[in-house]
Short mmCIF file of C-alpha atoms and ligand atoms in Angstrom, two decimals:
data_model
loop_
_atom_site.label_atom_id
_atom_site.label_comp_id
_atom_site.label_asym_id
_atom_site.label_seq_id
_atom_site.Cartn_x
_atom_site.Cartn_y
_atom_site.Cartn_z
CA MET A 1 0.00 0.00 0.00
CA SER A 2 1.16 3.53 -0.69
CA GLU A 3 1.29 6.10 2.13
CA LEU A 4 -1.98 7.36 3.53
CA LEU A 5 -2.92 10.88 2.44
CA SER A 6 -4.41 13.74 4.46
CA MET A 7 -8.17 14.24 4.82
CA GLU A 8 -7.98 17.27 2.50
CA GLU A 9 -6.25 15.19 -0.18
CA TYR A 10 -8.86 12.42 0.14
CA ARG A 11 -11.65 14.98 -0.14
CA GLU A 12 -10.08 16.32 -3.30
CA ILE A 13 -9.89 12.83 -4.81
CA ALA A 14 -13.52 12.19 -3.81
CA ALA A 15 -14.65 15.40 -5.51
CA GLY A 16 -12.85 14.42 -8.73
CA LEU A 17 -14.12 10.82 -8.99
CA THR A 18 -16.10 9.71 -12.01
CA LEU A 19 -18.88 7.59 -10.55
CA PRO A 20 -20.45 4.75 -12.53
CA GLY A 21 -24.25 4.52 -12.49
CA GLU A 22 -25.46 2.18 -15.22
CA ALA A 23 -25.87 -1.57 -15.14
CA PHE A 24 -23.02 -3.58 -16.68
CA ILE A 25 -24.53 -6.24 -18.94
CA ASP A 26 -22.92 -8.19 -21.79
CA GLY A 27 -19.71 -6.18 -21.63
CA ALA A 28 -21.20 -2.67 -21.67
CA PHE A 29 -22.81 -0.10 -19.44
CA ARG A 30 -26.50 0.37 -20.10
CA PRO A 31 -29.43 2.05 -18.35
CA ALA A 32 -32.27 0.01 -16.82
CA LEU A 33 -34.73 -1.03 -19.52
CA SER A 34 -37.39 1.00 -17.71
CA GLY A 35 -35.10 4.04 -17.66
CA ARG A 36 -35.64 4.33 -13.89
CA THR A 37 -32.86 5.32 -11.50
CA PHE A 38 -32.36 5.60 -7.76
CA GLY A 39 -30.15 8.03 -5.85
CA THR A 40 -27.19 6.93 -3.76
CA VAL A 41 -25.82 9.13 -1.00
CA ASN A 42 -22.72 9.52 1.09
CA PRO A 43 -23.96 8.41 4.51
CA ALA A 44 -21.32 10.51 6.30
CA THR A 45 -22.67 13.78 4.87
CA GLY A 46 -26.09 12.91 3.49
CA ALA A 47 -24.93 14.42 0.17
CA PRO A 48 -26.26 12.78 -3.00
CA LEU A 49 -23.47 11.07 -4.95
CA THR A 50 -25.10 9.96 -8.18
CA GLU A 51 -28.05 8.21 -9.79
CA ILE A 52 -27.91 4.45 -10.38
CA ALA A 53 -29.91 2.32 -12.81
CA ALA A 54 -32.90 0.86 -10.94
CA CYS A 55 -33.02 -2.52 -12.66
CA ALA A 56 -35.85 -5.02 -12.47
CA ALA A 57 -36.75 -8.54 -13.63
CA GLU A 58 -36.41 -7.69 -17.33
CA ASP A 59 -32.82 -6.49 -16.80
CA VAL A 60 -32.06 -9.68 -14.86
CA ASP A 61 -33.42 -11.64 -17.87
CA LEU A 62 -31.06 -9.75 -20.15
CA ALA A 63 -28.09 -10.38 -17.87
CA VAL A 64 -28.93 -14.08 -17.50
CA ALA A 65 -29.24 -14.43 -21.29
CA ALA A 66 -25.82 -12.80 -21.76
CA ALA A 67 -24.31 -14.96 -19.02
CA ARG A 68 -25.88 -18.12 -20.43
CA ALA A 69 -24.64 -17.39 -23.97
CA SER A 70 -21.13 -16.76 -22.66
CA PHE A 71 -21.19 -19.93 -20.59
CA ASP A 72 -22.57 -22.17 -23.30
CA ASP A 73 -20.22 -21.08 -26.07
CA GLY A 74 -17.23 -21.66 -23.80
CA ARG A 75 -15.58 -18.26 -24.31
CA TRP A 76 -14.67 -18.36 -20.60
CA SER A 77 -15.93 -21.67 -19.21
CA ARG A 78 -13.85 -23.76 -21.62
CA LEU A 79 -10.72 -21.63 -21.68
CA HIS A 80 -7.60 -23.36 -20.41
CA PRO A 81 -7.51 -22.67 -16.65
CA ALA A 82 -4.16 -20.94 -17.09
CA GLU A 83 -5.81 -18.46 -19.47
CA ARG A 84 -8.52 -17.68 -16.93
CA LYS A 85 -5.75 -17.29 -14.39
CA ASP A 86 -3.96 -14.77 -16.59
CA ALA A 87 -7.10 -12.68 -17.10
CA LEU A 88 -7.85 -12.66 -13.38
CA LEU A 89 -4.26 -11.70 -12.60
CA ARG A 90 -4.61 -8.81 -15.07
CA LEU A 91 -7.78 -7.79 -13.22
CA ALA A 92 -5.87 -7.88 -9.92
CA SER A 93 -3.17 -5.64 -11.42
CA LEU A 94 -5.77 -3.18 -12.69
CA LEU A 95 -7.39 -3.11 -9.26
CA GLU A 96 -3.99 -2.33 -7.82
CA GLU A 97 -3.45 0.50 -10.30
CA HIS A 98 -6.82 1.94 -9.28
CA ALA A 99 -6.54 1.05 -5.59
CA ARG A 100 -6.74 4.58 -4.27
CA GLU A 101 -9.72 5.51 -6.46
CA LEU A 102 -11.53 2.34 -5.32
CA ALA A 103 -10.72 3.00 -1.65
CA VAL A 104 -12.14 6.53 -1.79
CA MET A 105 -15.19 5.39 -3.78
CA GLU A 106 -15.86 2.64 -1.25
CA SER A 107 -15.52 5.03 1.68
CA ILE A 108 -17.86 7.75 0.38
CA ASP A 109 -20.45 5.21 -0.73
CA SER A 110 -20.57 3.20 2.51
CA GLY A 111 -19.33 5.38 5.38
CA LYS A 112 -16.42 3.00 5.98
CA THR A 113 -13.20 4.61 7.14
CA ILE A 114 -10.61 5.43 4.52
CA LEU A 115 -8.07 3.81 6.85
CA ASP A 116 -9.81 0.44 6.52
CA CYS A 117 -10.56 0.87 2.82
CA GLU A 118 -6.89 1.62 2.10
CA THR A 119 -5.35 -0.96 4.43
CA VAL A 120 -7.87 -3.81 4.45
CA ASP A 121 -10.75 -3.77 1.98
CA VAL A 122 -8.91 -2.89 -1.22
CA PRO A 123 -5.63 -4.77 -0.65
CA GLU A 124 -7.51 -7.88 0.53
CA THR A 125 -9.85 -7.69 -2.45
CA ILE A 126 -6.82 -7.75 -4.73
CA SER A 127 -5.08 -10.59 -2.92
CA VAL A 128 -8.27 -12.70 -2.84
CA ILE A 129 -8.66 -12.39 -6.63
CA ARG A 130 -4.97 -13.27 -7.05
CA TRP A 131 -5.22 -16.27 -4.73
CA HIS A 132 -8.12 -17.86 -6.61
CA ALA A 133 -6.49 -17.07 -9.95
CA GLU A 134 -3.27 -18.77 -8.84
CA LEU A 135 -5.15 -21.79 -7.54
CA ILE A 136 -7.22 -22.67 -10.56
CA ASP A 137 -4.54 -24.26 -12.74
CA LYS A 138 -3.28 -26.40 -9.86
CA ILE A 139 -6.40 -28.37 -8.95
CA TYR A 140 -6.51 -32.01 -10.05
CA ASP A 141 -9.54 -34.20 -10.49
CA GLN A 142 -9.80 -37.86 -9.44
CA VAL A 143 -9.74 -41.37 -10.81
CA SER A 144 -11.78 -43.71 -8.65
CA PRO A 145 -10.49 -47.05 -7.29
CA ALA A 146 -12.63 -49.01 -9.76
CA SER A 147 -11.85 -52.55 -10.91
CA ASP A 148 -9.24 -53.46 -13.52
CA SER A 149 -11.84 -53.54 -16.22
CA HIS A 150 -13.15 -50.05 -15.55
CA ILE A 151 -11.84 -46.54 -15.36
CA ALA A 152 -13.99 -44.06 -13.51
CA MET A 153 -13.09 -40.38 -13.55
CA VAL A 154 -14.56 -37.89 -11.15
CA VAL A 155 -14.29 -34.51 -12.86
CA ARG A 156 -15.25 -31.09 -11.60
CA GLU A 157 -17.15 -28.79 -13.95
CA PRO A 158 -18.21 -25.18 -13.48
CA VAL A 159 -21.76 -25.08 -12.19
CA GLY A 160 -22.93 -22.67 -14.91
CA VAL A 161 -24.57 -19.27 -14.52
CA VAL A 162 -24.32 -18.11 -10.91
CA GLY A 163 -26.20 -15.36 -9.12
CA LEU A 164 -24.18 -13.48 -6.51
CA VAL A 165 -26.13 -11.28 -4.11
CA LEU A 166 -24.05 -9.03 -1.85
CA PRO A 167 -24.41 -7.07 1.40
CA TRP A 168 -23.30 -3.48 2.01
CA ASN A 169 -20.81 -3.95 4.80
CA PHE A 170 -17.82 -5.10 2.73
CA PRO A 171 -18.92 -4.30 -0.80
CA LEU A 172 -15.60 -4.94 -2.55
CA LEU A 173 -14.34 -7.71 -0.34
CA MET A 174 -17.55 -9.77 -0.47
CA LEU A 175 -17.55 -9.30 -4.22
CA ALA A 176 -14.00 -10.67 -4.36
CA TRP A 177 -14.85 -13.61 -2.05
CA LYS A 178 -17.48 -14.63 -4.58
CA ILE A 179 -16.32 -13.57 -8.04
CA GLY A 180 -12.78 -14.83 -7.30
CA PRO A 181 -13.68 -18.53 -7.10
CA ALA A 182 -16.74 -18.26 -9.39
CA LEU A 183 -14.80 -16.77 -12.30
CA ALA A 184 -11.75 -18.92 -11.66
CA ALA A 185 -13.96 -22.02 -11.86
CA GLY A 186 -15.29 -20.87 -15.25
CA CYS A 187 -18.77 -19.78 -14.23
CA SER A 188 -20.57 -16.78 -15.71
CA VAL A 189 -21.92 -14.32 -13.17
CA VAL A 190 -24.99 -12.17 -12.59
CA LEU A 191 -24.17 -10.04 -9.57
CA LYS A 192 -26.39 -7.80 -7.51
CA PRO A 193 -24.58 -5.40 -5.18
CA ALA A 194 -26.47 -4.02 -2.16
CA GLY A 195 -28.55 -0.95 -3.02
CA GLU A 196 -26.57 1.29 -0.67
CA THR A 197 -23.18 0.30 -2.10
CA THR A 198 -23.23 -0.23 -5.83
CA LEU A 199 -20.39 1.93 -7.07
CA THR A 200 -17.30 -0.20 -6.65
CA ALA A 201 -18.97 -3.33 -8.08
CA LEU A 202 -19.74 -1.42 -11.28
CA ARG A 203 -16.18 -0.13 -11.46
CA VAL A 204 -14.77 -3.63 -10.97
CA ALA A 205 -16.96 -4.92 -13.82
CA GLU A 206 -15.55 -2.22 -16.09
CA LEU A 207 -11.98 -3.11 -15.07
CA ALA A 208 -12.71 -6.82 -15.58
CA ALA A 209 -13.66 -6.09 -19.19
CA GLU A 210 -10.44 -4.11 -19.58
CA ALA A 211 -8.54 -7.10 -18.19
CA GLY A 212 -9.94 -9.29 -20.98
CA ILE A 213 -12.72 -11.12 -19.18
CA PRO A 214 -15.12 -11.65 -22.09
CA ALA A 215 -18.48 -9.91 -22.50
CA GLY A 216 -21.35 -11.63 -20.71
CA VAL A 217 -19.13 -13.35 -18.14
CA LEU A 218 -19.44 -10.74 -15.38
CA ASN A 219 -22.72 -8.83 -15.31
CA VAL A 220 -23.64 -6.35 -12.57
CA VAL A 221 -27.33 -5.57 -12.13
CA PRO A 222 -28.04 -2.85 -9.57
CA GLY A 223 -31.42 -2.41 -7.93
CA SER A 224 -33.47 -3.35 -4.92
CA GLY A 225 -33.77 -6.72 -3.20
CA SER A 226 -37.35 -7.19 -4.31
CA GLU A 227 -36.82 -6.06 -7.91
CA VAL A 228 -33.43 -7.62 -8.67
CA GLY A 229 -32.56 -10.01 -5.80
CA ARG A 230 -35.86 -11.87 -5.98
CA PRO A 231 -35.81 -12.42 -9.77
CA ILE A 232 -32.25 -13.72 -9.43
CA GLY A 233 -33.41 -16.17 -6.75
CA LEU A 234 -36.35 -17.36 -8.85
CA HIS A 235 -34.66 -17.36 -12.26
CA PRO A 236 -34.81 -20.72 -14.08
CA GLY A 237 -31.66 -19.80 -16.04
CA ILE A 238 -29.50 -19.40 -12.93
CA ASP A 239 -27.89 -22.62 -11.69
CA MET A 240 -26.69 -21.50 -8.30
CA VAL A 241 -26.87 -18.50 -5.95
CA SER A 242 -24.27 -17.49 -3.40
CA PHE A 243 -25.66 -14.95 -0.98
CA THR A 244 -24.24 -12.96 1.91
CA GLY A 245 -26.57 -10.93 4.09
CA SER A 246 -29.18 -11.29 6.79
CA THR A 247 -30.64 -14.61 7.92
CA ALA A 248 -34.14 -13.38 7.00
CA THR A 249 -33.21 -12.73 3.37
CA GLY A 250 -31.13 -15.90 3.19
CA ARG A 251 -34.18 -17.90 4.19
CA ARG A 252 -36.04 -16.35 1.23
CA PHE A 253 -33.42 -17.71 -1.16
CA LEU A 254 -34.16 -21.24 0.01
CA HIS A 255 -37.81 -20.60 -0.84
CA TYR A 256 -36.89 -19.08 -4.21
CA SER A 257 -34.91 -22.18 -5.05
CA ALA A 258 -37.67 -24.55 -3.97
CA ASP A 259 -40.23 -22.52 -5.93
CA SER A 260 -38.16 -22.48 -9.13
CA ASN A 261 -35.45 -24.80 -10.43
CA ILE A 262 -33.92 -26.21 -7.19
CA LYS A 263 -30.82 -24.16 -7.86
CA ASP A 264 -27.96 -24.68 -5.42
CA ILE A 265 -27.95 -22.10 -2.64
CA VAL A 266 -25.02 -21.04 -0.48
CA LEU A 267 -25.74 -18.63 2.37
CA GLU A 268 -23.38 -16.63 4.56
CA LEU A 269 -25.62 -15.04 7.19
CA GLY A 270 -25.64 -13.13 10.44
CA GLY A 271 -23.95 -13.68 13.77
CA LYS A 272 -24.06 -12.79 17.45
CA ASN A 273 -20.55 -13.84 18.10
CA PRO A 274 -19.20 -14.56 21.58
CA CYS A 275 -15.81 -13.53 22.85
CA VAL A 276 -15.11 -15.65 25.93
CA VAL A 277 -12.43 -14.42 28.33
CA LEU A 278 -11.56 -16.91 31.06
CA ASP A 279 -10.07 -15.82 34.36
CA ASP A 280 -6.62 -17.19 33.56
CA ALA A 281 -6.22 -15.08 30.38
CA GLU A 282 -2.85 -13.37 30.26
CA ASP A 283 -1.67 -10.03 28.86
CA LEU A 284 -4.97 -8.26 29.40
CA ASP A 285 -3.87 -5.20 27.42
CA ALA A 286 -3.58 -7.37 24.33
CA VAL A 287 -6.88 -9.12 25.12
CA ALA A 288 -8.56 -5.72 25.43
CA GLU A 289 -7.24 -4.69 22.00
CA HIS A 290 -8.74 -7.85 20.49
CA VAL A 291 -12.06 -7.27 22.26
CA VAL A 292 -12.30 -3.69 21.02
CA ASN A 293 -11.26 -4.59 17.51
CA GLY A 294 -13.77 -7.45 17.47
CA ALA A 295 -16.61 -5.26 18.63
CA PHE A 296 -16.01 -1.92 16.93
CA TRP A 297 -14.09 -2.61 13.75
CA ASN A 298 -16.10 -1.48 10.71
CA MET A 299 -18.58 0.21 13.11
CA GLY A 300 -19.60 -3.26 14.24
CA GLU A 301 -21.14 -3.71 10.77
CA ASN A 302 -19.49 -7.06 10.56
CA CYS A 303 -21.20 -10.44 10.53
CA SER A 304 -18.35 -11.86 12.58
CA ALA A 305 -18.25 -8.92 15.02
CA ALA A 306 -17.54 -10.11 18.56
CA SER A 307 -20.64 -8.40 19.94
CA ARG A 308 -20.92 -10.42 23.16
CA LEU A 309 -18.09 -10.27 25.69
CA ILE A 310 -18.56 -13.21 28.05
CA VAL A 311 -16.14 -12.69 30.90
CA GLN A 312 -15.40 -14.72 33.99
CA ARG A 313 -16.06 -12.77 37.19
CA GLY A 314 -12.52 -13.02 38.61
CA ILE A 315 -11.04 -11.06 35.73
CA ARG A 316 -13.97 -8.82 34.84
CA ASP A 317 -12.93 -5.52 36.45
CA ARG A 318 -9.31 -5.69 35.35
CA LEU A 319 -10.34 -6.51 31.78
CA LEU A 320 -13.13 -3.94 31.47
CA GLU A 321 -10.89 -1.14 32.68
CA ARG A 322 -8.54 -1.92 29.81
CA VAL A 323 -11.30 -2.46 27.24
CA GLU A 324 -12.76 0.90 28.16
CA ALA A 325 -9.40 2.64 27.83
CA ALA A 326 -8.68 0.98 24.48
CA ALA A 327 -12.16 1.78 23.06
CA ALA A 328 -11.86 5.40 24.13
CA GLN A 329 -8.95 5.68 21.65
CA TRP A 330 -11.21 4.92 18.70
CA ARG A 331 -12.01 8.27 17.13
CA VAL A 332 -15.43 8.75 15.57
CA GLY A 333 -15.72 11.17 12.68
CA ASP A 334 -15.31 11.92 8.99
CA PRO A 335 -14.48 8.59 7.33
CA LEU A 336 -12.07 10.42 4.99
CA ASP A 337 -9.93 11.47 7.95
CA PRO A 338 -7.25 8.74 8.13
CA ALA A 339 -7.07 9.07 11.95
CA VAL A 340 -10.74 8.08 12.29
CA ARG A 341 -11.48 4.48 13.31
CA VAL A 342 -15.30 4.70 13.46
CA GLY A 343 -17.02 6.13 10.40
CA ALA A 344 -20.68 6.57 9.52
CA LEU A 345 -23.29 3.82 9.60
CA VAL A 346 -24.22 2.79 6.09
CA SER A 347 -27.63 4.46 5.81
CA GLU A 348 -30.24 6.50 7.62
CA THR A 349 -32.43 3.40 7.98
CA HIS A 350 -29.61 1.42 9.54
CA PHE A 351 -28.66 4.37 11.79
CA GLU A 352 -32.22 4.42 13.09
CA LYS A 353 -32.16 0.68 13.71
CA VAL A 354 -28.90 0.90 15.68
CA GLY A 355 -30.26 4.01 17.47
CA GLY A 356 -33.12 1.83 18.76
CA TYR A 357 -30.58 -0.53 20.35
CA LEU A 358 -28.72 2.47 21.78
CA ASP A 359 -31.95 3.45 23.56
CA LEU A 360 -32.14 -0.08 24.99
CA ALA A 361 -28.50 0.20 26.10
CA ASN A 362 -29.16 3.49 27.83
CA ASP A 363 -31.83 1.75 29.94
CA GLU A 364 -29.13 -0.62 31.24
CA THR A 365 -25.65 -0.03 32.69
CA VAL A 366 -23.62 1.80 30.07
CA ILE A 367 -19.90 1.41 30.72
CA LEU A 368 -18.75 3.55 27.80
CA GLY A 369 -20.33 5.68 25.09
CA GLY A 370 -24.06 5.55 24.53
CA GLY A 371 -24.16 8.75 22.50
CA ILE A 372 -24.75 9.99 18.99
CA PRO A 373 -21.98 12.45 18.12
CA ALA A 374 -23.65 13.48 14.84
CA GLU A 375 -26.47 12.32 12.58
CA GLY A 376 -25.43 8.96 11.08
CA PHE A 377 -22.70 8.21 13.65
CA VAL A 378 -22.82 6.11 16.83
CA GLU A 379 -20.18 6.14 19.56
CA PRO A 380 -18.48 2.85 20.49
CA THR A 381 -20.73 1.72 23.32
CA ILE A 382 -20.15 -0.90 26.01
CA VAL A 383 -23.13 -2.04 28.02
CA GLU A 384 -23.50 -4.48 30.87
CA THR A 385 -26.51 -6.67 30.23
CA ALA A 386 -27.98 -10.05 31.08
CA HIS A 387 -27.73 -13.12 28.90
CA GLY A 388 -31.10 -13.38 27.17
CA SER A 389 -31.69 -9.64 26.89
CA ARG A 390 -32.45 -8.26 23.43
CA LEU A 391 -29.06 -6.52 23.36
CA ALA A 392 -27.32 -9.81 24.03
CA THR A 393 -29.46 -11.86 21.63
CA GLU A 394 -30.20 -9.86 18.47
CA GLU A 395 -27.69 -8.97 15.81
CA ILE A 396 -27.24 -5.19 16.08
CA PHE A 397 -24.68 -4.67 13.33
CA GLY A 398 -23.50 -1.48 15.05
CA PRO A 399 -20.78 -0.47 17.54
CA ILE A 400 -22.50 -1.81 20.67
CA LEU A 401 -20.77 -4.41 22.83
CA SER A 402 -22.78 -6.39 25.38
CA VAL A 403 -20.89 -7.57 28.46
CA ILE A 404 -22.13 -10.67 30.26
CA THR A 405 -20.41 -11.82 33.46
CA VAL A 406 -20.26 -15.54 34.23
CA ASP A 407 -18.81 -17.65 37.04
CA THR A 408 -17.44 -20.81 35.45
CA PHE A 409 -15.91 -22.20 32.25
CA GLU A 410 -19.00 -24.37 31.72
CA GLU A 411 -21.33 -21.40 32.13
CA ALA A 412 -19.21 -19.35 29.70
CA ILE A 413 -19.48 -22.02 26.99
CA ALA A 414 -23.18 -22.59 27.62
CA VAL A 415 -23.95 -18.85 27.35
CA ALA A 416 -21.74 -18.52 24.26
CA ASN A 417 -23.59 -21.38 22.54
CA ASP A 418 -27.07 -20.30 23.57
CA THR A 419 -27.82 -18.46 20.31
CA GLU A 420 -29.45 -19.30 17.01
CA TYR A 421 -26.28 -18.13 15.28
CA GLY A 422 -22.91 -19.86 14.91
CA LEU A 423 -20.64 -17.84 12.67
CA ALA A 424 -17.57 -17.02 14.75
CA ALA A 425 -16.32 -17.16 18.34
CA SER A 426 -13.16 -16.35 20.28
CA ILE A 427 -11.76 -17.75 23.49
CA PHE A 428 -8.97 -16.35 25.67
CA SER A 429 -7.09 -18.45 28.22
CA ALA A 430 -3.44 -19.00 29.08
CA ASN A 431 -4.19 -22.68 29.70
CA GLY A 432 -3.77 -24.30 26.30
CA LYS A 433 -5.82 -27.36 27.16
CA ARG A 434 -8.73 -25.31 28.49
CA ALA A 435 -8.62 -22.97 25.50
CA LEU A 436 -8.63 -25.82 23.01
CA ARG A 437 -11.33 -27.71 24.88
CA GLY A 438 -13.41 -24.51 24.70
CA ALA A 439 -12.62 -24.08 21.00
CA ARG A 440 -13.93 -27.60 20.33
CA MET A 441 -17.06 -26.97 22.39
CA LEU A 442 -17.97 -23.62 20.79
CA ARG A 443 -20.52 -24.14 18.02
CA ALA A 444 -19.23 -21.78 15.34
CA GLY A 445 -17.67 -22.01 11.89
CA THR A 446 -14.54 -20.13 12.95
CA VAL A 447 -13.09 -20.11 16.47
CA THR A 448 -10.04 -18.02 17.24
CA VAL A 449 -7.93 -18.73 20.31
CA ASN A 450 -6.28 -15.85 22.18
CA SER A 451 -7.14 -13.50 19.32
CA PHE A 452 -10.11 -12.15 17.42
CA GLY A 453 -10.21 -12.81 13.70
CA GLU A 454 -11.68 -14.63 10.76
CA GLY A 455 -8.68 -16.60 9.59
CA ASP A 456 -7.55 -15.63 6.12
CA ILE A 457 -8.02 -16.60 2.49
CA THR A 458 -6.49 -20.03 3.16
CA THR A 459 -9.21 -21.04 5.68
CA PRO A 460 -12.91 -21.68 5.02
CA PHE A 461 -15.39 -19.10 6.31
CA GLY A 462 -19.03 -19.79 7.06
CA GLY A 463 -21.51 -20.48 9.74
CA TYR A 464 -22.98 -23.21 11.91
CA LYS A 465 -26.70 -23.15 12.74
CA GLN A 466 -28.60 -20.18 11.26
CA SER A 467 -25.40 -18.37 10.26
CA GLY A 468 -24.90 -20.31 7.09
CA PHE A 469 -26.02 -22.92 4.61
CA GLY A 470 -24.66 -24.99 1.80
CA GLY A 471 -20.97 -24.18 1.59
CA ARG A 472 -18.04 -22.04 2.62
CA ASP A 473 -16.34 -18.95 1.26
CA ASN A 474 -12.53 -18.68 1.04
CA SER A 475 -9.89 -21.42 0.79
CA THR A 476 -9.99 -24.25 -1.73
CA HIS A 477 -13.43 -25.14 -0.29
CA ALA A 478 -14.89 -22.01 -1.92
CA HIS A 479 -14.40 -23.75 -5.27
CA ASP A 480 -16.82 -26.48 -4.26
CA GLN A 481 -19.62 -23.88 -4.38
CA TYR A 482 -18.98 -23.08 -8.03
CA THR A 483 -18.28 -26.54 -9.41
CA GLN A 484 -20.23 -29.74 -9.64
CA LEU A 485 -18.96 -33.30 -9.84
CA LYS A 486 -19.42 -35.50 -12.87
CA THR A 487 -18.65 -39.20 -13.05
CA ILE A 488 -17.31 -40.47 -16.36
CA TRP A 489 -17.33 -44.25 -16.39
CA LEU A 490 -15.47 -46.30 -18.99
CA ASP A 491 -15.98 -50.01 -19.41
CA LEU A 492 -12.74 -51.57 -20.68
CA ASP A 493 -14.09 -55.06 -21.45
P1 NAP B 501 -29.87 -8.03 3.56
O1 NAP B 501 -30.96 -7.08 3.79
O2 NAP B 501 -30.13 -9.46 3.76
O3 NAP B 501 -29.34 -7.73 2.11
C1 NAP B 501 -28.38 -8.50 1.46
C2 NAP B 501 -28.66 -8.47 -0.01
O4 NAP B 501 -29.91 -9.11 -0.28
C3 NAP B 501 -28.77 -7.07 -0.59
O5 NAP B 501 -28.20 -7.06 -1.87
C4 NAP B 501 -30.26 -6.86 -0.62
O6 NAP B 501 -30.72 -5.90 -1.55
C5 NAP B 501 -30.74 -8.23 -1.01
N1 NAP B 501 -32.14 -8.44 -0.66
C6 NAP B 501 -32.88 -7.79 0.27
N2 NAP B 501 -34.14 -8.26 0.29
C7 NAP B 501 -34.22 -9.22 -0.66
C8 NAP B 501 -35.25 -10.08 -1.13
N3 NAP B 501 -36.48 -10.04 -0.63
N4 NAP B 501 -34.97 -10.97 -2.11
C9 NAP B 501 -33.74 -11.04 -2.64
N5 NAP B 501 -32.72 -10.23 -2.26
C10 NAP B 501 -32.95 -9.34 -1.27
O7 NAP B 501 -28.61 -7.76 4.46
P2 NAP B 501 -27.78 -6.40 4.57
O8 NAP B 501 -28.66 -5.47 5.34
O9 NAP B 501 -27.27 -5.97 3.26
O10 NAP B 501 -26.47 -6.85 5.40
C11 NAP B 501 -26.50 -6.99 6.77
C12 NAP B 501 -26.68 -8.46 7.15
O11 NAP B 501 -25.79 -9.30 6.42
C13 NAP B 501 -26.38 -8.74 8.57
O12 NAP B 501 -27.38 -9.53 9.12
C14 NAP B 501 -25.04 -9.51 8.57
O13 NAP B 501 -24.80 -10.34 9.60
C15 NAP B 501 -25.10 -10.21 7.29
N6 NAP B 501 -23.75 -10.44 6.76
C16 NAP B 501 -23.25 -11.72 6.79
C17 NAP B 501 -21.99 -11.98 6.30
C18 NAP B 501 -21.41 -13.37 6.31
O14 NAP B 501 -20.44 -13.62 5.65
N7 NAP B 501 -21.97 -14.32 7.01
C19 NAP B 501 -21.23 -10.96 5.76
C20 NAP B 501 -21.77 -9.69 5.72
C21 NAP B 501 -23.03 -9.45 6.23
P3 NAP B 501 -30.86 -4.35 -1.10
O15 NAP B 501 -29.50 -3.86 -1.07
O16 NAP B 501 -31.66 -3.72 -2.15
O17 NAP B 501 -31.53 -4.38 0.24
MG1 MG B 502 -24.15 4.91 -0.68
#
């Protein structure tokens, strides 16, 4: 990454950006067939940014037809894997060339801090695309242990036309998690970004065309969940959907599939992730940094946010003192100020939702924060609450950390697991055996020990229970989503 700039320099770049607004279908930008548009705003200022094509079912039809044609004629799906790799590596290089522009675009569209966009979202997006590109010409298929008079091959083929439906909290990174393996596998894509955060997806589609990814292979159809997401879910020409977002919407995709062509569905959903700190945890300053990062990073708009701190009584006061001090360092303010750690919530609607939880917090024991520094912004807030309260049960998706005090290891694990979600969990203990026993007992797709995190591109990411369905993102396992197995049986007699 190049050096961070000053807020004034970022503002200047933001003012000079050319913002995309049309759908990207069959290799070209085009307005919605209806001609309708919707406005997108900068949530940090409320200022309108641009108008975006408000697509609907007929635009999805067009995109699916383009994707299907590109898939069936093999212009991408039947290229040598090394050629797909080269095109994706060219895309990664173009993303790198335009990294700063993408970081600023992402920040003004979503309220995310420029610090995170520059140091996490954009560089990780690039490395994820590279990783899947590099993988694709190194995967072998199988020959089964059949008898001497048979040869049976188990080959992996791209699943076909895939629908990718994205959330607004990591617009570029979630796009990369899905288009990386989907395109590498040879699928053609119809992608719907979240309504609040459409800009960078459109820009990536344009850069993908410049990188040589053929027309029709990557289509981006902006619009609302009901007008674009639903037709994608129900479309008979789409073979599989990979979705990231809320559990409620994910559930709809299972219905869409059942009501249409039984397309494969992969869901990455919400979380109410526990961070368990046992009374023998060491280096409490470091633990506090992990707790704060887990709870407040990306304004808590993170499906794997560690939003429940479950702490054993013996260590509670010493830990909370440090957590409070560490959280107080997180500056709230203009996302384009590189010193700011907490930017704006993504939209007015979401700000109001989180504000409702802030009211609930203010009825309980607030340890830190609890305020609204400006319209659209919420202070990092720490609240002491009981297990089972709404604050400790519902996914808030904002910077509010619930603290629950427990007496024993067994109680800590039971409280941590008493949730309908199971995306991520952390456990802190200096006793390796206890920590690992806890890690095995926690019902979550990712458990981090003595740290908060999500693993990296080399490890699968997805949820237990109502946090996920049907597959995993990241790692070689992501490829399973976008391929299907075929048996080719040869009789040698
Ligand atoms: P969301 O409301 O479920 O939206 C996700 C996507 O689905 C958006 O593109 C949305 O379109 C679309 N959509 C909405 N209603 C739809 C419908 N009826 N039919 C088809 N598509 C529809 O979630 P969000 O508010 O964007 O994101 C926050 C949620 O996502 C949180 O619950 C969070 O935990 C979860 N999340 C999970 C992960 C993970 O990896 N597990 C990652 C990030 C976020 P619009 O933009 O038009 O609403
Ligand atoms: Mg926006």
